Amino acid sequence: MVGIELLNEPKPPSHSALQEWYANAIRELRSLDPSLPIYISDAWWPDAYADFVQKLPRATAPICIDHHLYRCFTGEDISTPAAQHTASLSDPNSSTPQTFSRVAAKLEDAGGALIVGEWSGGLNPGSLCGAINEHHERTKFIQAQLDLFERHCAGWFFWTYKKERSGDLGWSFRDICGAGLFPGRVGLFPVKPVPRRDSKEWAARKAIGHEHAAGMLCISFYGLSVLLTIKFEGRHRSYWTRYPGHYEHWRFDKGYNQGWEDAYYFLTARVEEHRGSVCELGFRGFWKKKRVGEHVAKEGSSGNLWEFGESCFISNDMIYLLARKLKLGIHLSLPPQNMVINKVWTKLLPISRIRIVKSRIEEFSEC
């Protein structure tokens, strides 16, 4: 069991009443089993319930928001062409992707995550009116949703597996797959063998990545040479010399090593052959807090825990960033050395993101 959801699509008399009920129910469940992940419906107000989760007492198990995404019920949905629905889900500057990004960040900070507990390929006939190729429009619409969830969510559930009558290409997962509208693979799949854990080459890649974690990163990964030049205001240590204070940069080193090992474990846990699937880390915020807690138990607390957390996820994201490009089989062209990758970053790596915890590191809060 991955967790328990308190209510499905509640329609409360008020959001404050629902949140009070949630808080009481969560407290009772935590007293019975503090390790049980809890899921709550956002009642289609994701920002408000992400703020609610942020204010809850910290726990040893995540609290996640369940959002349901459909584009076929309202008058606006019906009058919007399928291609426009797809475009609005694909454009990172559109309302829904912006909401997903914002809510996912809030929940990650609270040690939780965003999931989509219901979605489908359902489009109202009005959205398909005039479409030259309905199969093509449905395929693009489904892929746009999957890409959105891949960027921001810890998981998703398609609604539903089948219907009473066969042939529904919007709501019957079995029929959609049979018609070839659903991608044959979802997630990461390596296109080359994973290097052995004890290989000298792999250790060298890790060392190079650590050396350039806050400056220039040059990694040869899975036999694919990639040069990514990320110019901050100098490297980690030299940057913070500009801001007098007490730092513990050794935590940065430990965090990087921990993040690399975690990412490598998840990347290779289920890869047994050339075309094996990749196990991805979904609950990033919870995992990060878990690792920070373990670090505190071993090394003690201080005001510089951000150095551990920051570097932990630089290394974690570096591996997945490159793995995603390898999945797509795209060979990146090498950018000029010392090039500042900010605006062009999303063009080079459109489905990857790197989040730096410390907001004072400029030009790189989120890609």
CSV table of N, CA, C and O in Angstrom, one decimal, residues 1-11 17-33 36-43 49 52-53 56 62-66 68 115:
chain,number,residue,atom,x,y,z
A,1,MET,N,0.8,-1.2,0.0
A,1,MET,CA,0.0,0.0,0.0
A,1,MET,C,0.9,1.2,0.0
A,1,MET,O,1.8,1.4,0.8
A,2,VAL,N,0.6,2.1,-0.9
A,2,VAL,CA,1.5,3.3,-1.0
A,2,VAL,C,1.0,4.5,-0.1
A,2,VAL,O,1.7,5.5,0.0
A,3,GLY,N,-0.2,4.3,0.4
A,3,GLY,CA,-0.7,5.4,1.3
A,3,GLY,C,-2.2,5.3,1.4
A,3,GLY,O,-2.9,4.4,0.9
A,4,ILE,N,-2.8,6.3,2.1
A,4,ILE,CA,-4.3,6.3,2.2
A,4,ILE,C,-4.8,7.7,1.9
A,4,ILE,O,-4.2,8.7,2.3
A,5,GLU,N,-5.8,7.8,1.1
A,5,GLU,CA,-6.4,9.1,0.7
A,5,GLU,C,-7.7,9.3,1.6
A,5,GLU,O,-8.5,8.4,1.7
A,6,LEU,N,-7.8,10.5,2.1
A,6,LEU,CA,-8.9,10.7,3.1
A,6,LEU,C,-10.2,10.9,2.5
A,6,LEU,O,-11.2,10.3,2.9
A,7,LEU,N,-10.3,11.6,1.3
A,7,LEU,CA,-11.6,11.8,0.7
A,7,LEU,C,-11.3,11.9,-0.8
A,7,LEU,O,-10.2,12.4,-1.3
A,8,ASN,N,-12.3,11.5,-1.6
A,8,ASN,CA,-12.2,11.6,-3.1
A,8,ASN,C,-13.1,12.7,-3.6
A,8,ASN,O,-14.3,12.7,-3.4
A,9,GLU,N,-12.5,13.7,-4.2
A,9,GLU,CA,-13.3,14.8,-4.8
A,9,GLU,C,-14.3,15.4,-3.8
A,9,GLU,O,-15.5,15.5,-4.2
A,10,PRO,N,-13.9,15.9,-2.7
A,10,PRO,CA,-14.9,16.4,-1.7
A,10,PRO,C,-15.5,17.8,-2.2
A,10,PRO,O,-14.8,18.5,-3.0
A,11,LYS,N,-16.7,18.0,-1.8
A,11,LYS,CA,-17.3,19.3,-2.1
A,11,LYS,C,-17.7,19.9,-0.8
A,11,LYS,O,-18.9,19.8,-0.4
A,17,ALA,N,-13.4,24.7,6.4
A,17,ALA,CA,-14.0,23.5,7.1
A,17,ALA,C,-13.3,22.2,6.7
A,17,ALA,O,-13.0,21.3,7.5
A,18,LEU,N,-13.1,22.1,5.4
A,18,LEU,CA,-12.4,20.9,4.9
A,18,LEU,C,-11.0,20.8,5.5
A,18,LEU,O,-10.5,19.7,5.9
A,19,GLN,N,-10.3,21.9,5.5
A,19,GLN,CA,-8.9,21.9,6.0
A,19,GLN,C,-8.8,21.5,7.5
A,19,GLN,O,-7.9,20.9,7.9
A,20,GLU,N,-9.8,22.0,8.2
A,20,GLU,CA,-9.9,21.7,9.6
A,20,GLU,C,-10.1,20.2,9.8
A,20,GLU,O,-9.5,19.5,10.7
A,21,TRP,N,-11.0,19.6,9.0
A,21,TRP,CA,-11.3,18.2,9.0
A,21,TRP,C,-10.1,17.4,8.7
A,21,TRP,O,-9.7,16.4,9.3
A,22,TYR,N,-9.4,17.9,7.6
A,22,TYR,CA,-8.1,17.2,7.2
A,22,TYR,C,-7.1,17.2,8.3
A,22,TYR,O,-6.5,16.2,8.6
A,23,ALA,N,-6.9,18.3,9.0
A,23,ALA,CA,-5.9,18.4,10.0
A,23,ALA,C,-6.2,17.5,11.2
A,23,ALA,O,-5.3,16.8,11.7
A,24,ASN,N,-7.5,17.4,11.5
A,24,ASN,CA,-7.9,16.4,12.6
A,24,ASN,C,-7.7,15.0,12.2
A,24,ASN,O,-7.2,14.2,13.0
A,25,ALA,N,-8.1,14.7,11.0
A,25,ALA,CA,-7.9,13.3,10.5
A,25,ALA,C,-6.4,12.9,10.4
A,25,ALA,O,-6.1,11.8,10.7
A,26,ILE,N,-5.6,13.8,9.9
A,26,ILE,CA,-4.2,13.6,9.8
A,26,ILE,C,-3.6,13.3,11.2
A,26,ILE,O,-2.8,12.4,11.4
A,27,ARG,N,-4.0,14.1,12.1
A,27,ARG,CA,-3.4,14.0,13.5
A,27,ARG,C,-3.8,12.6,14.0
A,27,ARG,O,-3.0,11.9,14.7
A,28,GLU,N,-5.0,12.2,13.8
A,28,GLU,CA,-5.5,10.9,14.3
A,28,GLU,C,-4.7,9.7,13.6
A,28,GLU,O,-4.3,8.8,14.3
A,29,LEU,N,-4.6,9.8,12.3
A,29,LEU,CA,-3.8,8.8,11.6
A,29,LEU,C,-2.4,8.7,12.0
A,29,LEU,O,-1.8,7.7,12.1
A,30,ARG,N,-1.8,9.9,12.2
A,30,ARG,CA,-0.4,9.9,12.6
A,30,ARG,C,-0.2,9.3,14.0
A,30,ARG,O,0.8,8.7,14.3
A,31,SER,N,-1.2,9.4,14.9
A,31,SER,CA,-1.1,8.8,16.2
A,31,SER,C,-1.1,7.3,16.1
A,31,SER,O,-0.6,6.5,16.9
A,32,LEU,N,-1.8,6.7,15.0
A,32,LEU,CA,-1.9,5.3,14.8
A,32,LEU,C,-0.7,4.7,14.1
A,32,LEU,O,-0.2,3.7,14.4
A,33,ASP,N,-0.2,5.5,13.1
A,33,ASP,CA,0.9,5.0,12.2
A,33,ASP,C,1.6,6.2,11.6
A,33,ASP,O,1.2,6.7,10.6
A,36,LEU,N,2.8,6.2,7.7
A,36,LEU,CA,1.8,6.0,6.6
A,36,LEU,C,1.7,7.3,5.8
A,36,LEU,O,1.3,8.3,6.3
A,37,PRO,N,2.1,7.2,4.5
A,37,PRO,CA,1.8,8.4,3.6
A,37,PRO,C,0.4,8.7,3.5
A,37,PRO,O,-0.5,7.8,3.4
A,38,ILE,N,0.0,10.0,3.5
A,38,ILE,CA,-1.3,10.4,3.5
A,38,ILE,C,-1.6,11.3,2.2
A,38,ILE,O,-0.7,12.2,1.9
A,39,TYR,N,-2.7,11.1,1.5
A,39,TYR,CA,-3.0,11.8,0.4
A,39,TYR,C,-4.3,12.6,0.6
A,39,TYR,O,-5.3,12.1,1.2
A,40,ILE,N,-4.4,13.8,0.2
A,40,ILE,CA,-5.6,14.6,0.3
A,40,ILE,C,-6.0,15.2,-1.0
A,40,ILE,O,-5.1,15.6,-1.8
A,41,SER,N,-7.3,15.3,-1.3
A,41,SER,CA,-7.8,15.9,-2.5
A,41,SER,C,-7.7,17.4,-2.3
A,41,SER,O,-7.9,17.9,-1.2
A,42,ASP,N,-7.3,18.1,-3.4
A,42,ASP,CA,-7.2,19.5,-3.4
A,42,ASP,C,-8.5,20.3,-3.7
A,42,ASP,O,-8.5,21.5,-3.7
A,43,ALA,N,-9.6,19.5,-3.9
A,43,ALA,CA,-10.9,20.1,-4.2
A,43,ALA,C,-10.8,21.1,-5.3
A,43,ALA,O,-11.5,22.1,-5.3
A,49,TYR,N,-4.3,24.3,-1.0
A,49,TYR,CA,-4.1,23.1,-0.2
A,49,TYR,C,-2.6,22.8,-0.1
A,49,TYR,O,-2.1,22.2,0.8
A,52,PHE,N,-1.7,24.8,2.7
A,52,PHE,CA,-2.2,24.1,3.9
A,52,PHE,C,-1.2,23.1,4.4
A,52,PHE,O,-0.9,22.9,5.6
A,53,VAL,N,-0.7,22.3,3.4
A,53,VAL,CA,0.3,21.2,3.7
A,53,VAL,C,1.6,21.8,4.3
A,53,VAL,O,2.2,21.3,5.2
A,56,LEU,N,1.4,22.4,8.1
A,56,LEU,CA,1.2,21.2,8.9
A,56,LEU,C,2.5,20.9,9.7
A,56,LEU,O,3.6,21.1,9.1
A,62,PRO,N,5.3,11.4,4.1
A,62,PRO,CA,4.8,12.5,3.3
A,62,PRO,C,3.3,12.7,3.3
A,62,PRO,O,2.6,11.8,3.5
A,63,ILE,N,2.9,14.0,3.1
A,63,ILE,CA,1.5,14.3,2.8
A,63,ILE,C,1.5,14.8,1.4
A,63,ILE,O,2.1,15.8,1.1
A,64,CYS,N,0.7,14.2,0.6
A,64,CYS,CA,0.6,14.5,-0.8
A,64,CYS,C,-0.7,15.1,-1.2
A,64,CYS,O,-1.7,14.7,-0.7
A,65,ILE,N,-0.7,15.9,-2.3
A,65,ILE,CA,-2.0,16.4,-2.8
A,65,ILE,C,-2.3,15.6,-4.1
A,65,ILE,O,-1.5,15.3,-4.9
A,66,ASP,N,-3.6,15.3,-4.1
A,66,ASP,CA,-4.2,14.6,-5.3
A,66,ASP,C,-5.0,15.5,-6.1
A,66,ASP,O,-6.0,16.1,-5.7
A,68,HIS,N,-7.0,16.2,-9.8
A,68,HIS,CA,-7.6,15.6,-10.9
A,68,HIS,C,-7.7,16.5,-12.1
A,68,HIS,O,-8.1,17.7,-12.0
A,115,ILE,N,0.5,14.6,-7.0
A,115,ILE,CA,0.2,13.5,-7.9
A,115,ILE,C,-1.1,13.8,-8.6
A,115,ILE,O,-1.9,14.7,-8.2
